[in-house]
DNA sequence: CATGAATGAGGTTTCATTCAT
DNA sequence: GATGAATGAAACCTCATTCAT
């Protein structure tokens, strides 16, 4: 039990390195096995195939993020129109929303390498569209919000693709920060800039403020 | 003269299909040749290698976009601080800026499939980082603008990564639109929403308006 | 253990045949695999590449010969001038020298086919210049000898390329014998003729006897 | 007439470079054509195939050498036993023999690059065994000489392969010199050393002097 | 648990050569 | 004389995966 755990970890460590370096498709299982000091048979005892190995590396944060998103958005489902306006006029934004985004951001930063694998090196694996899936979930909420905003502000014409784009922006901002900024102070400052920017963008779209 | 052009076109047509379907790496030259009704030798008479074939499909719009960007940003280099504020307070934004973005958008829409190849299926080819290069060019301008804004508004703290993110947002908005929206009316509306949103985001960041 | 050895041997046997027939470059790995009743993958499990396969066939004698040469020439390093003359005036020649040459000859004859591969079919492989390397080692000794002979016989003018040519002659005589003569008696007689001839050539060059 | 001559020369010049660099087999006709600024079709108008192109580069010296050898050896055919001994006891050697060897050497040096092509880069072409053919011609003469020497010196045991080896040595000495020595003075000195050495070797074999 | 030999299909590329124009 | 498009076979090699042990 301790020994196979060890083997799995050795494989995963080597796999992480190789996948990060070459991306899913160009990564070589042979090299992973060699670097891990393990034979192919051992790898295939623990993992169904290449894709399964890749997924094992990112499964944990994916599931956590997924959980937070679904739970969070389940809460937000029943906001009334007045709430929507109130929430958006409040410079602090929705508390729940902030909490969710913070949780996700925290998870991402706790799993920095895994997330970079997930969002930058997954092409060819079954995870290659995972961002889209997250965006999808988030987008559904924004679509609901947009619908309600439209009721309150019927003169504003909004494309039906706008909500999804907003959702995508939000998620990609976190990823961008994670990939490009190492310094913590800088990360925080960047986060504030982005938050202000995104919020300002939303407000401007509705001609608020 | 007509005949060789024909062969090249047959190859490129088959290549376009295969690359769009499978992406650069998983695409098979054997299949492309077979689908084009041509031998591998013929392909290698016209194209240096797989990468050259891929590039031939996207070279034209890439060069056009590159030209517009470099020319446009050469113009914008010498804006004074007052200009910056003036430009940004003007709801219409910089005329040149708008024109450049419109030209690029137009080129992209005129080469929709090529651009989708370029921005979604290029991993493994020498074009895989082309977006980054475009963002880079644009980012340099935004960095200059940010520097000047800071002089006018010294109390606003701005991350040094902010400019690049803004540049990235702008370009990815066009790509997003192109990939996801087919209807022209909808595209236009989405464009207006995004323009308002991005402009509002920038203003909010500087606490203007 | 017995089985994998078998596969390797099957591959090597087929490879030996193909390389001897066509030479390194024209030999086809496909044909080797087919003749060995094995897939290409199997070949590449045991051998890094074509060159590695070729080398595996000749490595053993090469290393043996190399070992003898380096050991032998290490011994001979410290001959004095008098020794040199003494050795050369003695019709039997240097005992050590004879022993080394005999060992090498013996190894060559024990690995006749491998040596023929090595010296006649290696063009294109990493072994293509192996004769030159052997000659080089031997040549260094002859160069030292020539230097000492010159001290004893300052009137004889000797080209600085002469030593290497003598070394080359000696080694190529063995190869020549091996390639062209099958009969043992004949080989022995030829060996005596060559030995006398080479020795006589050396003496005549120095105007001795 | 002048123009096609030009084209042929351009092709041959490029071919010479490529063959010298890579050897017959690895040389690329494509590259030769490209370097010559000519199309494949043009090459195939003047030359039957790769081999024909290669041969065209070396044909001239080959034929000259062949002519000298056959003519020379036709003369030497009818030497009597006494002549043989006389010739060999005479330190100057056979005058005709010297003249032939000098002519051949001269031709070789006048066609240095062609000869290096012929003797070092011909593997895979129809010229790959040309040295053997020259050796063969020369060897026949030496065989006759050996037969006659045996009649005069019946106690000396000589292998039937000895004559060919002597022939080979003589030709390879010239090639060796040509390939390895550039300086003229050095070449001459080396030639004297080798001549003395070969003659001394032959004499020692017959226990003469 | 783990080995490691073996599969077999597939990858891209290079080549000498041909032939209609 | 010369073009240059096209052939088509073959080249070496890599890969994820399987399975008897």
Tab-separated table of N, CA and C in Angstrom, chain C residues 66-79 96-97 100 137-138 140-141 144 148:
chain	number	residue	atom	x	y	z
C	66	UNK	N	41.126	-2.887	-29.643
C	66	UNK	CA	41.486	-1.606	-29.034
C	66	UNK	C	42.275	-1.827	-27.741
C	67	UNK	N	41.786	-2.769	-26.937
C	67	UNK	CA	42.438	-3.060	-25.664
C	67	UNK	C	43.872	-3.541	-25.876
C	68	UNK	N	44.025	-4.480	-26.769
C	68	UNK	CA	45.369	-5.008	-27.027
C	68	UNK	C	46.314	-3.909	-27.498
C	69	UNK	N	45.803	-3.089	-28.434
C	69	UNK	CA	46.662	-2.044	-28.987
C	69	UNK	C	47.109	-1.064	-27.911
C	70	UNK	N	46.164	-0.611	-27.123
C	70	UNK	CA	46.533	0.383	-26.114
C	70	UNK	C	47.469	-0.226	-25.068
C	71	UNK	N	47.172	-1.457	-24.658
C	71	UNK	CA	48.057	-2.098	-23.676
C	71	UNK	C	49.450	-2.319	-24.245
C	72	UNK	N	49.464	-2.828	-25.446
C	72	UNK	CA	50.748	-3.134	-26.071
C	72	UNK	C	51.594	-1.881	-26.222
C	73	UNK	N	50.960	-0.831	-26.727
C	73	UNK	CA	51.733	0.374	-27.001
C	73	UNK	C	52.112	1.119	-25.729
C	74	UNK	N	51.393	0.858	-24.678
C	74	UNK	CA	51.791	1.409	-23.382
C	74	UNK	C	53.141	0.802	-22.979
C	75	UNK	N	53.290	-0.490	-23.211
C	75	UNK	CA	54.548	-1.162	-22.885
C	75	UNK	C	55.715	-0.586	-23.665
C	76	UNK	N	55.474	-0.449	-24.971
C	76	UNK	CA	56.576	-0.108	-25.868
C	76	UNK	C	57.065	1.331	-25.743
C	77	UNK	N	56.376	2.103	-24.970
C	77	UNK	CA	56.680	3.526	-24.916
C	77	UNK	C	58.130	3.850	-24.599
C	78	UNK	N	58.722	3.059	-23.700
C	78	UNK	CA	60.022	3.495	-23.189
C	78	UNK	C	61.234	2.769	-23.747
C	79	UNK	N	61.236	2.556	-25.022
C	79	UNK	CA	62.398	1.913	-25.633
C	79	UNK	C	63.515	2.941	-25.830
C	96	UNK	N	57.303	-8.614	-28.085
C	96	UNK	CA	56.024	-8.026	-27.686
C	96	UNK	C	55.194	-7.619	-28.907
C	97	UNK	N	55.913	-7.014	-29.848
C	97	UNK	CA	55.260	-6.562	-31.058
C	97	UNK	C	54.613	-7.731	-31.787
C	100	UNK	N	51.552	-8.972	-29.911
C	100	UNK	CA	50.387	-8.106	-30.086
C	100	UNK	C	49.741	-8.330	-31.449
C	137	UNK	N	46.507	4.916	-33.569
C	137	UNK	CA	47.163	4.432	-32.349
C	137	UNK	C	48.522	3.849	-32.672
C	138	UNK	N	48.522	2.965	-33.647
C	138	UNK	CA	49.759	2.311	-34.051
C	138	UNK	C	50.757	3.331	-34.585
C	140	UNK	N	51.251	6.366	-33.814
C	140	UNK	CA	51.946	7.133	-32.784
C	140	UNK	C	53.195	6.421	-32.313
C	141	UNK	N	53.111	5.095	-32.184
C	141	UNK	CA	54.276	4.326	-31.788
C	141	UNK	C	55.371	4.408	-32.836
C	144	UNK	N	57.209	7.573	-32.774
C	144	UNK	CA	58.244	7.612	-31.735
C	144	UNK	C	59.488	6.854	-32.178
C	148	UNK	N	63.451	8.154	-32.831
C	148	UNK	CA	64.648	7.593	-32.221
C	148	UNK	C	65.630	7.084	-33.265
